[in-house]
Amino acid sequence: MGNAAAFGGCLSAEGATAAITILGGEIVNNTAANGGGAAAARKAGRIIFSGSSIVSGNTATLGAGGYADQTSQLVLQDTIFRQNTASKEGGGVYVQNMAKVTLHSAAAVSNNSAAIQGGGVVGADNATISMAGLVDSNRAPTGGGIFLGGQAKLLLLPSSTVAHNAATGQGMGGGMWLDSSSFVPAAVVAATVNRGNTALYSASFGVLPTSFVLMSPAVVYGFVSELASDAGLLHADVNITGAFGLPCEGQLVSAQLIGSADAQQVFLGSNRSDSSGIAHLSMKLRQPQGWCTVQLMLVLQVLKLMCHFQVTQNLQGVQKPKPTEGDVECSETAGATPAAAAAAAAAATAEDDSKVEPAELLRPLVLFSQYLLIVSTLDVQWPDTTS
């Protein structure tokens, strides 16, 4: 009680021959400047907690209850880690660099907190979290119960329960936040969903976005931009998913007007994705005749997709399909003079409805390449309304 160290405030097992087994009792109110407020296993060391051990009230930067690195192991049998506090990550346990923590069915990590992520347990780098026990009532801004980062692995047995954890503030992933893709989706759902976990976004679990796809029309012909009307409202829908195609809720998407004659990098608005991973944006555009680009950006510097959509010239007097609900509002004779547009509209009304522009004229050129941000661009041609 009341001990302090850089690693392992009370206990430290360092090296392949170092092994400690706790057969009961309490480890309370210890502090580590770096990792393992109560205990740290380092450089292939091993610590086993059993005999109804209690690890409580400890503090550290990483892993206030327990810390392990470099192929070391922490084993929690009939043990509870509770009310420990990390100033960064892993209120209960933090493992990294190929280390492993095992929570047996009688083990619990409860009521711990972290200032950044992983209120209960953090697995970083190539670490492994293997659990059959309980992670409950922990708190952190991201990953209230469990945070899985880097290439870490999460192994959940059927008895695993992740319940009543909270991502605080504007955070995500009340039960879990999964940056890594080394998990089984069905096992995560079984452990977290309908278990009382809470968060502003992704209450049960959240995943890192890896895909950003424009769902609404990418080609806009003769977009109407009239200063004195409601015309000029551009709609865009994007779908954001992560590992295994799981939806990403609460991801912020922003829209900017770029490359126009009258405006450079003008912010048009933003919205967050819903529980299905779709973000809906409606943007008012007021621009003169010409070309312009609307850029949609996922406001999170993760991987890596940029889509270029090029608007082709519309043919004068050729009828185009009327926009359906959810499509971008378009005029029907972009590029024509007012007189030619009126004549074309009258002729189109009299002609058979089957005379529509061939599908190939609407096909955009889509180029995919990798960048530092997830970005989608949409080029729009404005009709000449000054004649």
mmCIF file of C-alpha atoms in Angstrom:
data_model
loop_
_atom_site.group_PDB
_atom_site.id
_atom_site.type_symbol
_atom_site.label_atom_id
_atom_site.label_comp_id
_atom_site.label_asym_id
_atom_site.label_seq_id
_atom_site.Cartn_x
_atom_site.Cartn_y
_atom_site.Cartn_z
ATOM 1 C CA MET A 1 0.000 0.000 0.000
ATOM 2 C CA GLY A 2 1.223 3.467 -0.902
ATOM 3 C CA ASN A 3 4.259 2.331 -2.909
ATOM 4 C CA ALA A 4 5.612 4.102 -6.016
ATOM 5 C CA ALA A 5 7.864 3.208 -8.964
ATOM 6 C CA ALA A 6 8.365 3.938 -12.647
ATOM 7 C CA PHE A 7 6.825 0.555 -13.559
ATOM 8 C CA GLY A 8 4.907 -1.612 -11.117
ATOM 9 C CA GLY A 9 4.117 0.521 -8.094
ATOM 10 C CA CYS A 10 3.814 -2.540 -5.858
ATOM 11 C CA LEU A 11 4.978 -5.534 -7.945
ATOM 12 C CA SER A 12 7.264 -5.986 -10.944
ATOM 13 C CA ALA A 13 8.191 -9.160 -12.817
ATOM 14 C CA GLU A 14 10.901 -8.422 -15.378
ATOM 15 C CA GLY A 15 12.598 -11.002 -17.592
ATOM 16 C CA ALA A 16 11.751 -14.482 -18.852
ATOM 17 C CA THR A 17 12.552 -16.129 -15.511
ATOM 18 C CA ALA A 18 10.457 -13.695 -13.470
ATOM 19 C CA ALA A 19 7.073 -15.052 -12.376
ATOM 20 C CA ILE A 20 4.821 -13.900 -9.541
ATOM 21 C CA THR A 21 1.609 -15.545 -8.318
ATOM 22 C CA ILE A 22 -0.746 -13.618 -6.033
ATOM 23 C CA LEU A 23 -2.820 -16.019 -3.910
ATOM 24 C CA GLY A 24 -5.128 -13.489 -2.291
ATOM 25 C CA GLY A 25 -5.245 -10.194 -0.447
ATOM 26 C CA GLU A 26 -5.472 -6.610 -1.636
ATOM 27 C CA ILE A 27 -3.096 -4.384 -3.604
ATOM 28 C CA VAL A 28 -4.263 -0.826 -3.051
ATOM 29 C CA ASN A 29 -3.252 2.820 -3.465
ATOM 30 C CA ASN A 30 0.033 2.354 -5.301
ATOM 31 C CA THR A 31 1.430 4.584 -8.061
ATOM 32 C CA ALA A 32 3.562 4.125 -11.187
ATOM 33 C CA ALA A 33 4.880 7.069 -13.158
ATOM 34 C CA ASN A 34 4.786 5.049 -16.376
ATOM 35 C CA GLY A 35 2.904 1.738 -16.322
ATOM 36 C CA GLY A 36 1.310 -0.606 -13.803
ATOM 37 C CA GLY A 37 0.177 1.293 -10.745
ATOM 38 C CA ALA A 38 -0.240 -1.990 -8.887
ATOM 39 C CA ALA A 39 1.815 -4.431 -10.969
ATOM 40 C CA ALA A 40 3.914 -4.605 -14.134
ATOM 41 C CA ALA A 41 5.140 -7.616 -16.122
ATOM 42 C CA ARG A 42 7.969 -6.680 -18.484
ATOM 43 C CA LYS A 43 10.326 -8.352 -20.943
ATOM 44 C CA ALA A 44 8.591 -11.762 -20.893
ATOM 45 C CA GLY A 45 7.712 -11.654 -17.194
ATOM 46 C CA ARG A 46 4.501 -13.230 -15.840
ATOM 47 C CA ILE A 47 2.093 -12.264 -13.051
ATOM 48 C CA ILE A 48 -0.921 -14.368 -11.999
ATOM 49 C CA PHE A 49 -3.696 -12.951 -9.813
ATOM 50 C CA SER A 50 -5.836 -15.547 -8.001
ATOM 51 C CA GLY A 51 -7.267 -16.386 -4.575
ATOM 52 C CA SER A 52 -9.926 -13.653 -4.632
ATOM 53 C CA SER A 53 -7.317 -10.936 -5.039
ATOM 54 C CA ILE A 54 -8.439 -7.300 -5.144
ATOM 55 C CA VAL A 55 -6.478 -4.620 -7.014
ATOM 56 C CA SER A 56 -7.959 -1.243 -6.155
ATOM 57 C CA GLY A 57 -7.287 2.490 -5.948
ATOM 58 C CA ASN A 58 -4.028 2.444 -7.908
ATOM 59 C CA THR A 59 -2.862 5.102 -10.394
ATOM 60 C CA ALA A 60 -0.510 5.202 -13.382
ATOM 61 C CA THR A 61 -0.069 6.786 -16.782
ATOM 62 C CA LEU A 62 -0.790 3.449 -18.506
ATOM 63 C CA GLY A 63 -2.494 0.470 -16.889
ATOM 64 C CA ALA A 64 -3.321 1.719 -13.411
ATOM 65 C CA GLY A 65 -4.136 -1.802 -12.231
ATOM 66 C CA GLY A 66 -1.753 -3.853 -14.349
ATOM 67 C CA TYR A 67 0.700 -3.350 -17.216
ATOM 68 C CA ALA A 68 2.493 -5.802 -19.525
ATOM 69 C CA ASP A 69 4.847 -5.422 -22.494
ATOM 70 C CA GLN A 70 7.339 -7.363 -24.637
ATOM 71 C CA THR A 71 5.665 -10.830 -24.630
ATOM 72 C CA SER A 72 4.865 -10.646 -20.913
ATOM 73 C CA GLN A 73 1.621 -11.999 -19.439
ATOM 74 C CA LEU A 74 -0.986 -10.905 -16.933
ATOM 75 C CA VAL A 75 -3.429 -13.622 -15.848
ATOM 76 C CA LEU A 76 -6.560 -12.683 -13.909
ATOM 77 C CA GLN A 77 -8.316 -15.676 -12.353
ATOM 78 C CA ASP A 78 -10.764 -15.143 -9.456
ATOM 79 C CA THR A 79 -9.703 -11.509 -9.168
ATOM 80 C CA ILE A 80 -11.217 -8.059 -9.399
ATOM 81 C CA PHE A 81 -9.494 -4.901 -10.663
ATOM 82 C CA ARG A 82 -11.612 -1.963 -9.519
ATOM 83 C CA GLN A 83 -11.488 1.809 -9.046
ATOM 84 C CA ASN A 84 -8.064 2.260 -10.599
ATOM 85 C CA THR A 85 -7.290 5.443 -12.562
ATOM 86 C CA ALA A 86 -4.995 5.989 -15.558
ATOM 87 C CA SER A 87 -3.964 9.498 -16.569
ATOM 88 C CA LYS A 88 -3.796 8.322 -20.202
ATOM 89 C CA GLU A 89 -4.911 4.786 -21.134
ATOM 90 C CA GLY A 90 -6.009 1.556 -19.502
ATOM 91 C CA GLY A 91 -7.704 2.312 -16.215
ATOM 92 C CA GLY A 92 -7.687 -1.370 -15.306
ATOM 93 C CA VAL A 93 -5.122 -3.038 -17.570
ATOM 94 C CA TYR A 94 -2.782 -1.966 -20.389
ATOM 95 C CA VAL A 95 -0.890 -4.492 -22.562
ATOM 96 C CA GLN A 96 1.339 -3.787 -25.573
ATOM 97 C CA ASN A 97 4.202 -5.118 -27.702
ATOM 98 C CA MET A 98 3.019 -8.743 -28.037
ATOM 99 C CA ALA A 99 2.055 -8.992 -24.378
ATOM 100 C CA LYS A 100 -1.135 -10.795 -23.325
ATOM 101 C CA VAL A 101 -3.796 -10.366 -20.679
ATOM 102 C CA THR A 102 -6.156 -13.247 -19.869
ATOM 103 C CA LEU A 103 -9.411 -12.724 -17.972
ATOM 104 C CA HIS A 104 -10.839 -16.025 -16.763
ATOM 105 C CA SER A 105 -14.562 -16.420 -16.156
ATOM 106 C CA ALA A 106 -14.308 -15.447 -12.476
ATOM 107 C CA ALA A 107 -12.282 -12.297 -13.197
ATOM 108 C CA ALA A 108 -13.720 -8.781 -13.365
ATOM 109 C CA VAL A 109 -12.398 -5.372 -14.407
ATOM 110 C CA SER A 110 -14.889 -2.906 -12.948
ATOM 111 C CA ASN A 111 -15.323 0.801 -12.190
ATOM 112 C CA ASN A 112 -11.948 1.891 -13.540
ATOM 113 C CA SER A 113 -11.307 5.040 -15.568
ATOM 114 C CA ALA A 114 -8.853 6.498 -18.081
ATOM 115 C CA ALA A 115 -8.445 10.069 -19.258
ATOM 116 C CA ILE A 116 -8.006 9.218 -22.955
ATOM 117 C CA GLN A 117 -9.123 5.713 -23.905
ATOM 118 C CA GLY A 118 -9.775 2.237 -22.572
ATOM 119 C CA GLY A 119 -11.375 2.750 -19.184
ATOM 120 C CA GLY A 120 -11.200 -0.977 -18.462
ATOM 121 C CA VAL A 121 -8.667 -2.701 -20.711
ATOM 122 C CA VAL A 122 -6.357 -1.538 -23.527
ATOM 123 C CA GLY A 123 -4.640 -3.802 -26.041
ATOM 124 C CA ALA A 124 -2.086 -1.901 -28.150
ATOM 125 C CA ASP A 125 0.356 -2.758 -30.927
ATOM 126 C CA ASN A 126 0.391 -6.574 -31.311
ATOM 127 C CA ALA A 127 -0.942 -7.393 -27.865
ATOM 128 C CA THR A 128 -3.703 -9.924 -27.132
ATOM 129 C CA ILE A 129 -6.760 -9.600 -24.918
ATOM 130 C CA SER A 130 -8.267 -13.012 -24.169
ATOM 131 C CA MET A 131 -11.352 -12.949 -21.996
ATOM 132 C CA ALA A 132 -14.135 -15.056 -20.592
ATOM 133 C CA GLY A 133 -14.856 -12.722 -17.681
ATOM 134 C CA LEU A 134 -16.529 -9.389 -16.994
ATOM 135 C CA VAL A 135 -15.599 -5.835 -18.012
ATOM 136 C CA ASP A 136 -18.187 -3.498 -16.533
ATOM 137 C CA SER A 137 -18.883 0.055 -15.380
ATOM 138 C CA ASN A 138 -15.608 1.505 -16.668
ATOM 139 C CA ARG A 139 -15.256 5.001 -18.190
ATOM 140 C CA ALA A 140 -13.100 6.773 -20.781
ATOM 141 C CA PRO A 141 -13.692 9.285 -23.610
ATOM 142 C CA THR A 142 -13.125 6.518 -26.190
ATOM 143 C CA GLY A 143 -13.657 2.818 -25.547
ATOM 144 C CA GLY A 144 -15.257 2.969 -22.132
ATOM 145 C CA GLY A 145 -14.797 -0.749 -21.513
ATOM 146 C CA ILE A 146 -12.145 -1.932 -23.981
ATOM 147 C CA PHE A 147 -9.894 -0.184 -26.490
ATOM 148 C CA LEU A 148 -8.224 -2.309 -29.169
ATOM 149 C CA GLY A 149 -5.490 -0.471 -31.068
ATOM 150 C CA GLY A 150 -2.823 -1.141 -33.678
ATOM 151 C CA GLN A 151 -2.749 -4.814 -34.649
ATOM 152 C CA ALA A 152 -3.938 -6.036 -31.266
ATOM 153 C CA LYS A 153 -6.150 -9.130 -31.063
ATOM 154 C CA LEU A 154 -9.374 -9.604 -29.129
ATOM 155 C CA LEU A 155 -10.456 -13.155 -28.268
ATOM 156 C CA LEU A 156 -13.895 -13.364 -26.667
ATOM 157 C CA LEU A 157 -15.248 -16.609 -25.245
ATOM 158 C CA PRO A 158 -19.046 -17.077 -25.033
ATOM 159 C CA SER A 159 -19.107 -16.166 -21.330
ATOM 160 C CA SER A 160 -17.524 -12.746 -22.000
ATOM 161 C CA THR A 161 -19.605 -9.783 -20.870
ATOM 162 C CA VAL A 162 -18.892 -6.104 -21.534
ATOM 163 C CA ALA A 163 -21.632 -4.157 -19.753
ATOM 164 C CA HIS A 164 -22.555 -0.742 -18.324
ATOM 165 C CA ASN A 165 -19.383 0.938 -19.570
ATOM 166 C CA ALA A 166 -19.435 4.531 -20.809
ATOM 167 C CA ALA A 167 -17.631 6.640 -23.375
ATOM 168 C CA THR A 168 -17.735 10.033 -21.710
ATOM 169 C CA GLY A 169 -18.334 13.478 -23.202
ATOM 170 C CA GLN A 170 -18.403 13.477 -27.005
ATOM 171 C CA GLY A 171 -16.692 10.083 -27.079
ATOM 172 C CA MET A 172 -17.437 6.907 -29.015
ATOM 173 C CA GLY A 173 -17.560 3.214 -28.219
ATOM 174 C CA GLY A 174 -19.194 2.857 -24.831
ATOM 175 C CA GLY A 175 -18.539 -0.865 -24.625
ATOM 176 C CA MET A 176 -15.571 -1.091 -26.986
ATOM 177 C CA TRP A 177 -13.655 0.918 -29.529
ATOM 178 C CA LEU A 178 -11.892 -1.227 -32.145
ATOM 179 C CA ASP A 179 -9.095 0.355 -34.181
ATOM 180 C CA SER A 180 -7.774 -3.109 -34.991
ATOM 181 C CA SER A 181 -9.629 -5.560 -37.224
ATOM 182 C CA SER A 182 -8.446 -8.655 -35.317
ATOM 183 C CA PHE A 183 -11.754 -9.611 -33.740
ATOM 184 C CA VAL A 184 -14.817 -11.728 -34.487
ATOM 185 C CA PRO A 185 -17.831 -9.451 -35.137
ATOM 186 C CA ALA A 186 -20.425 -11.935 -33.852
ATOM 187 C CA ALA A 187 -18.533 -12.347 -30.575
ATOM 188 C CA VAL A 188 -18.266 -8.575 -30.123
ATOM 189 C CA VAL A 189 -22.000 -8.149 -30.750
ATOM 190 C CA ALA A 190 -22.853 -10.900 -28.260
ATOM 191 C CA ALA A 191 -20.630 -9.391 -25.554
ATOM 192 C CA THR A 192 -21.687 -5.738 -25.919
ATOM 193 C CA VAL A 193 -25.116 -5.238 -27.512
ATOM 194 C CA ASN A 194 -28.052 -4.682 -25.132
ATOM 195 C CA ARG A 195 -25.664 -4.706 -22.191
ATOM 196 C CA GLY A 196 -26.270 -1.176 -20.938
ATOM 197 C CA ASN A 197 -23.168 0.424 -22.456
ATOM 198 C CA THR A 198 -23.545 4.125 -23.232
ATOM 199 C CA ALA A 199 -21.962 6.730 -25.506
ATOM 200 C CA LEU A 200 -23.028 9.684 -27.591
ATOM 201 C CA TYR A 201 -22.096 7.581 -30.643
ATOM 202 C CA SER A 202 -21.615 3.805 -30.998
ATOM 203 C CA ALA A 203 -22.874 2.907 -27.546
ATOM 204 C CA SER A 204 -22.214 -0.838 -27.790
ATOM 205 C CA PHE A 205 -19.037 -0.763 -29.882
ATOM 206 C CA GLY A 206 -17.402 1.350 -32.563
ATOM 207 C CA VAL A 207 -14.917 0.598 -35.332
ATOM 208 C CA LEU A 208 -12.279 2.657 -37.110
ATOM 209 C CA PRO A 209 -13.485 4.027 -40.488
ATOM 210 C CA THR A 210 -11.744 2.430 -43.464
ATOM 211 C CA SER A 211 -14.206 3.107 -46.301
ATOM 212 C CA PHE A 212 -15.817 6.374 -47.463
ATOM 213 C CA VAL A 213 -18.200 6.025 -50.411
ATOM 214 C CA LEU A 214 -20.346 8.610 -52.195
ATOM 215 C CA MET A 215 -23.862 7.186 -52.551
ATOM 216 C CA SER A 216 -25.717 10.107 -54.154
ATOM 217 C CA PRO A 217 -25.294 11.073 -57.846
ATOM 218 C CA ALA A 218 -21.730 12.080 -58.648
ATOM 219 C CA VAL A 219 -22.612 13.673 -62.009
ATOM 220 C CA VAL A 220 -24.698 16.826 -61.914
ATOM 221 C CA TYR A 221 -25.915 18.362 -65.189
ATOM 222 C CA GLY A 222 -27.131 21.948 -65.321
ATOM 223 C CA PHE A 223 -27.406 22.503 -61.604
ATOM 224 C CA VAL A 224 -29.813 25.363 -60.822
ATOM 225 C CA SER A 225 -28.239 28.156 -58.796
ATOM 226 C CA GLU A 226 -30.727 31.022 -58.532
ATOM 227 C CA LEU A 227 -30.101 33.718 -55.975
ATOM 228 C CA ALA A 228 -33.778 34.529 -55.388
ATOM 229 C CA SER A 229 -35.176 31.010 -54.966
ATOM 230 C CA ASP A 230 -34.731 27.761 -53.095
ATOM 231 C CA ALA A 231 -32.890 26.311 -56.058
ATOM 232 C CA GLY A 232 -29.245 25.533 -55.505
ATOM 233 C CA LEU A 233 -29.723 22.978 -52.735
ATOM 234 C CA LEU A 234 -27.220 20.196 -53.331
ATOM 235 C CA HIS A 235 -27.761 16.862 -51.581
ATOM 236 C CA ALA A 236 -24.999 14.361 -50.901
ATOM 237 C CA ASP A 237 -25.027 11.048 -49.032
ATOM 238 C CA VAL A 238 -21.883 9.195 -48.025
ATOM 239 C CA ASN A 239 -21.526 5.748 -46.480
ATOM 240 C CA ILE A 240 -18.816 5.206 -43.863
ATOM 241 C CA THR A 241 -17.831 1.701 -42.815
ATOM 242 C CA GLY A 242 -14.996 -0.033 -41.010
ATOM 243 C CA ALA A 243 -13.703 -3.569 -40.594
ATOM 244 C CA PHE A 244 -16.025 -6.293 -41.913
ATOM 245 C CA GLY A 245 -18.260 -3.608 -43.429
ATOM 246 C CA LEU A 246 -19.526 -2.546 -40.002
ATOM 247 C CA PRO A 247 -21.190 0.900 -39.975
ATOM 248 C CA CYS A 248 -19.382 3.836 -38.388
ATOM 249 C CA GLU A 249 -21.686 6.079 -36.380
ATOM 250 C CA GLY A 250 -20.917 9.674 -35.419
ATOM 251 C CA GLN A 251 -18.199 10.313 -38.014
ATOM 252 C CA LEU A 252 -18.049 13.973 -39.017
ATOM 253 C CA VAL A 253 -18.198 14.768 -42.745
ATOM 254 C CA SER A 254 -17.557 18.321 -43.947
ATOM 255 C CA ALA A 255 -18.225 19.927 -47.327
ATOM 256 C CA GLN A 256 -16.205 22.674 -49.007
ATOM 257 C CA LEU A 257 -16.648 24.603 -52.225
ATOM 258 C CA ILE A 258 -13.323 24.700 -54.047
ATOM 259 C CA GLY A 259 -11.994 25.843 -57.391
ATOM 260 C CA SER A 260 -14.760 28.290 -58.371
ATOM 261 C CA ALA A 261 -14.181 31.719 -59.864
ATOM 262 C CA ASP A 262 -15.739 33.545 -56.929
ATOM 263 C CA ALA A 263 -14.918 31.347 -53.982
ATOM 264 C CA GLN A 264 -11.996 29.283 -52.769
ATOM 265 C CA GLN A 265 -12.284 26.733 -49.950
ATOM 266 C CA VAL A 266 -15.683 27.924 -48.755
ATOM 267 C CA PHE A 267 -17.163 25.840 -45.961
ATOM 268 C CA LEU A 268 -20.656 24.640 -46.904
ATOM 269 C CA GLY A 269 -21.597 22.606 -43.864
ATOM 270 C CA SER A 270 -21.112 19.323 -42.059
ATOM 271 C CA ASN A 271 -23.017 16.436 -40.551
ATOM 272 C CA ARG A 272 -22.330 13.221 -38.675
ATOM 273 C CA SER A 273 -23.100 9.710 -39.800
ATOM 274 C CA ASP A 274 -26.106 7.952 -38.300
ATOM 275 C CA SER A 275 -26.239 4.470 -36.786
ATOM 276 C CA SER A 276 -26.257 2.943 -40.283
ATOM 277 C CA GLY A 277 -22.999 4.749 -41.130
ATOM 278 C CA ILE A 278 -24.622 7.189 -43.582
ATOM 279 C CA ALA A 279 -24.099 10.950 -43.413
ATOM 280 C CA HIS A 280 -26.678 13.138 -45.176
ATOM 281 C CA LEU A 281 -25.649 16.627 -46.273
ATOM 282 C CA SER A 282 -27.752 19.391 -47.848
ATOM 283 C CA MET A 283 -25.702 22.348 -49.066
ATOM 284 C CA LYS A 284 -26.911 25.689 -50.414
ATOM 285 C CA LEU A 285 -24.823 26.759 -53.396
ATOM 286 C CA ARG A 286 -24.958 30.199 -55.010
ATOM 287 C CA GLN A 287 -22.550 30.353 -57.920
ATOM 288 C CA PRO A 288 -22.430 31.921 -61.388
ATOM 289 C CA GLN A 289 -22.388 29.865 -64.576
ATOM 290 C CA GLY A 290 -19.270 27.722 -64.929
ATOM 291 C CA TRP A 291 -17.520 24.849 -63.219
ATOM 292 C CA CYS A 292 -17.170 24.197 -59.531
ATOM 293 C CA THR A 293 -16.116 21.388 -57.221
ATOM 294 C CA VAL A 294 -17.652 20.334 -53.929
ATOM 295 C CA GLN A 295 -15.235 18.395 -51.761
ATOM 296 C CA LEU A 296 -16.524 16.037 -49.068
ATOM 297 C CA MET A 297 -14.021 15.117 -46.386
ATOM 298 C CA LEU A 298 -14.120 12.725 -43.475
ATOM 299 C CA VAL A 299 -12.795 14.815 -40.618
ATOM 300 C CA LEU A 300 -10.503 12.157 -39.211
ATOM 301 C CA GLN A 301 -7.008 11.592 -40.502
ATOM 302 C CA VAL A 302 -7.241 7.913 -41.200
ATOM 303 C CA LEU A 303 -6.878 6.029 -44.415
ATOM 304 C CA LYS A 304 -7.015 7.124 -47.489
ATOM 305 C CA LEU A 305 -9.488 7.322 -50.309
ATOM 306 C CA MET A 306 -9.957 10.096 -52.828
ATOM 307 C CA CYS A 307 -12.583 9.905 -55.563
ATOM 308 C CA HIS A 308 -12.593 12.241 -58.555
ATOM 309 C CA PHE A 309 -15.881 12.710 -60.406
ATOM 310 C CA GLN A 310 -15.867 14.625 -63.689
ATOM 311 C CA VAL A 311 -18.991 16.275 -65.100
ATOM 312 C CA THR A 312 -19.332 15.854 -68.871
ATOM 313 C CA GLN A 313 -20.841 18.490 -71.177
ATOM 314 C CA ASN A 314 -24.588 18.152 -71.581
ATOM 315 C CA LEU A 315 -25.901 18.001 -75.175
ATOM 316 C CA GLN A 316 -28.235 20.836 -76.147
ATOM 317 C CA GLY A 317 -31.843 19.839 -76.649
ATOM 318 C CA VAL A 318 -31.395 16.294 -75.339
ATOM 319 C CA GLN A 319 -33.835 15.260 -72.647
ATOM 320 C CA LYS A 320 -32.311 13.891 -69.466
ATOM 321 C CA PRO A 321 -34.100 11.802 -66.847
ATOM 322 C CA LYS A 322 -35.908 13.883 -64.250
ATOM 323 C CA PRO A 323 -34.255 13.692 -60.842
ATOM 324 C CA THR A 324 -35.864 11.250 -58.452
ATOM 325 C CA GLU A 325 -36.368 11.826 -54.764
ATOM 326 C CA GLY A 326 -33.002 12.090 -53.043
ATOM 327 C CA ASP A 327 -31.171 13.081 -56.242
ATOM 328 C CA VAL A 328 -29.471 16.418 -56.781
ATOM 329 C CA GLU A 329 -31.828 19.007 -58.231
ATOM 330 C CA CYS A 330 -30.905 19.593 -61.890
ATOM 331 C CA SER A 331 -32.183 21.647 -64.817
ATOM 332 C CA GLU A 332 -32.917 19.739 -68.026
ATOM 333 C CA THR A 333 -31.024 21.694 -70.702
ATOM 334 C CA ALA A 334 -27.675 22.768 -69.316
ATOM 335 C CA GLY A 335 -25.535 24.787 -71.680
ATOM 336 C CA ALA A 336 -28.403 25.894 -73.954
ATOM 337 C CA THR A 337 -29.588 29.477 -74.410
ATOM 338 C CA PRO A 338 -32.948 30.364 -72.777
ATOM 339 C CA ALA A 339 -34.725 30.223 -76.160
ATOM 340 C CA ALA A 340 -33.162 26.917 -77.097
ATOM 341 C CA ALA A 341 -33.948 25.554 -73.653
ATOM 342 C CA ALA A 342 -37.617 26.517 -73.975
ATOM 343 C CA ALA A 343 -37.861 24.969 -77.441
ATOM 344 C CA ALA A 344 -36.137 21.817 -76.286
ATOM 345 C CA ALA A 345 -38.451 21.511 -73.296
ATOM 346 C CA ALA A 346 -41.553 21.860 -75.515
ATOM 347 C CA ALA A 347 -40.219 19.315 -77.989
ATOM 348 C CA ALA A 348 -39.316 16.914 -75.208
ATOM 349 C CA THR A 349 -42.851 17.072 -73.815
ATOM 350 C CA ALA A 350 -44.340 16.139 -77.188
ATOM 351 C CA GLU A 351 -41.926 13.317 -77.856
ATOM 352 C CA ASP A 352 -42.111 9.782 -76.561
ATOM 353 C CA ASP A 353 -40.923 9.466 -72.952
ATOM 354 C CA SER A 354 -38.546 6.738 -74.038
ATOM 355 C CA LYS A 355 -36.261 9.274 -75.718
ATOM 356 C CA VAL A 356 -33.776 9.790 -72.971
ATOM 357 C CA GLU A 357 -30.096 10.366 -73.031
ATOM 358 C CA PRO A 358 -28.104 7.115 -73.382
ATOM 359 C CA ALA A 359 -26.755 5.813 -70.108
ATOM 360 C CA GLU A 360 -23.197 6.073 -71.340
ATOM 361 C CA LEU A 361 -23.461 9.861 -71.505
ATOM 362 C CA LEU A 362 -24.106 9.916 -67.769
ATOM 363 C CA ARG A 363 -21.233 7.646 -66.863
ATOM 364 C CA PRO A 364 -18.609 9.535 -64.803
ATOM 365 C CA LEU A 365 -14.922 8.962 -64.952
ATOM 366 C CA VAL A 366 -13.999 7.680 -61.529
ATOM 367 C CA LEU A 367 -10.401 7.519 -60.487
ATOM 368 C CA PHE A 368 -9.292 6.115 -57.170
ATOM 369 C CA SER A 369 -5.987 6.938 -55.544
ATOM 370 C CA GLN A 370 -4.598 6.992 -52.028
ATOM 371 C CA TYR A 371 -4.088 10.140 -49.982
ATOM 372 C CA LEU A 372 -3.683 11.112 -46.345
ATOM 373 C CA LEU A 373 -7.345 12.043 -45.922
ATOM 374 C CA ILE A 374 -10.575 10.418 -46.957
ATOM 375 C CA VAL A 375 -11.961 12.829 -49.527
ATOM 376 C CA SER A 376 -14.642 12.769 -52.203
ATOM 377 C CA THR A 377 -15.065 15.477 -54.836
ATOM 378 C CA LEU A 378 -18.077 16.350 -56.933
ATOM 379 C CA ASP A 379 -17.861 18.621 -59.983
ATOM 380 C CA VAL A 380 -20.930 20.636 -60.924
ATOM 381 C CA GLN A 381 -21.701 22.626 -64.096
ATOM 382 C CA TRP A 382 -23.899 25.679 -63.687
ATOM 383 C CA PRO A 383 -26.273 26.740 -66.536
ATOM 384 C CA ASP A 384 -25.907 30.199 -68.046
ATOM 385 C CA THR A 385 -28.763 32.281 -66.591
ATOM 386 C CA THR A 386 -27.361 35.670 -67.571
ATOM 387 C CA SER A 387 -28.493 35.706 -71.210
#
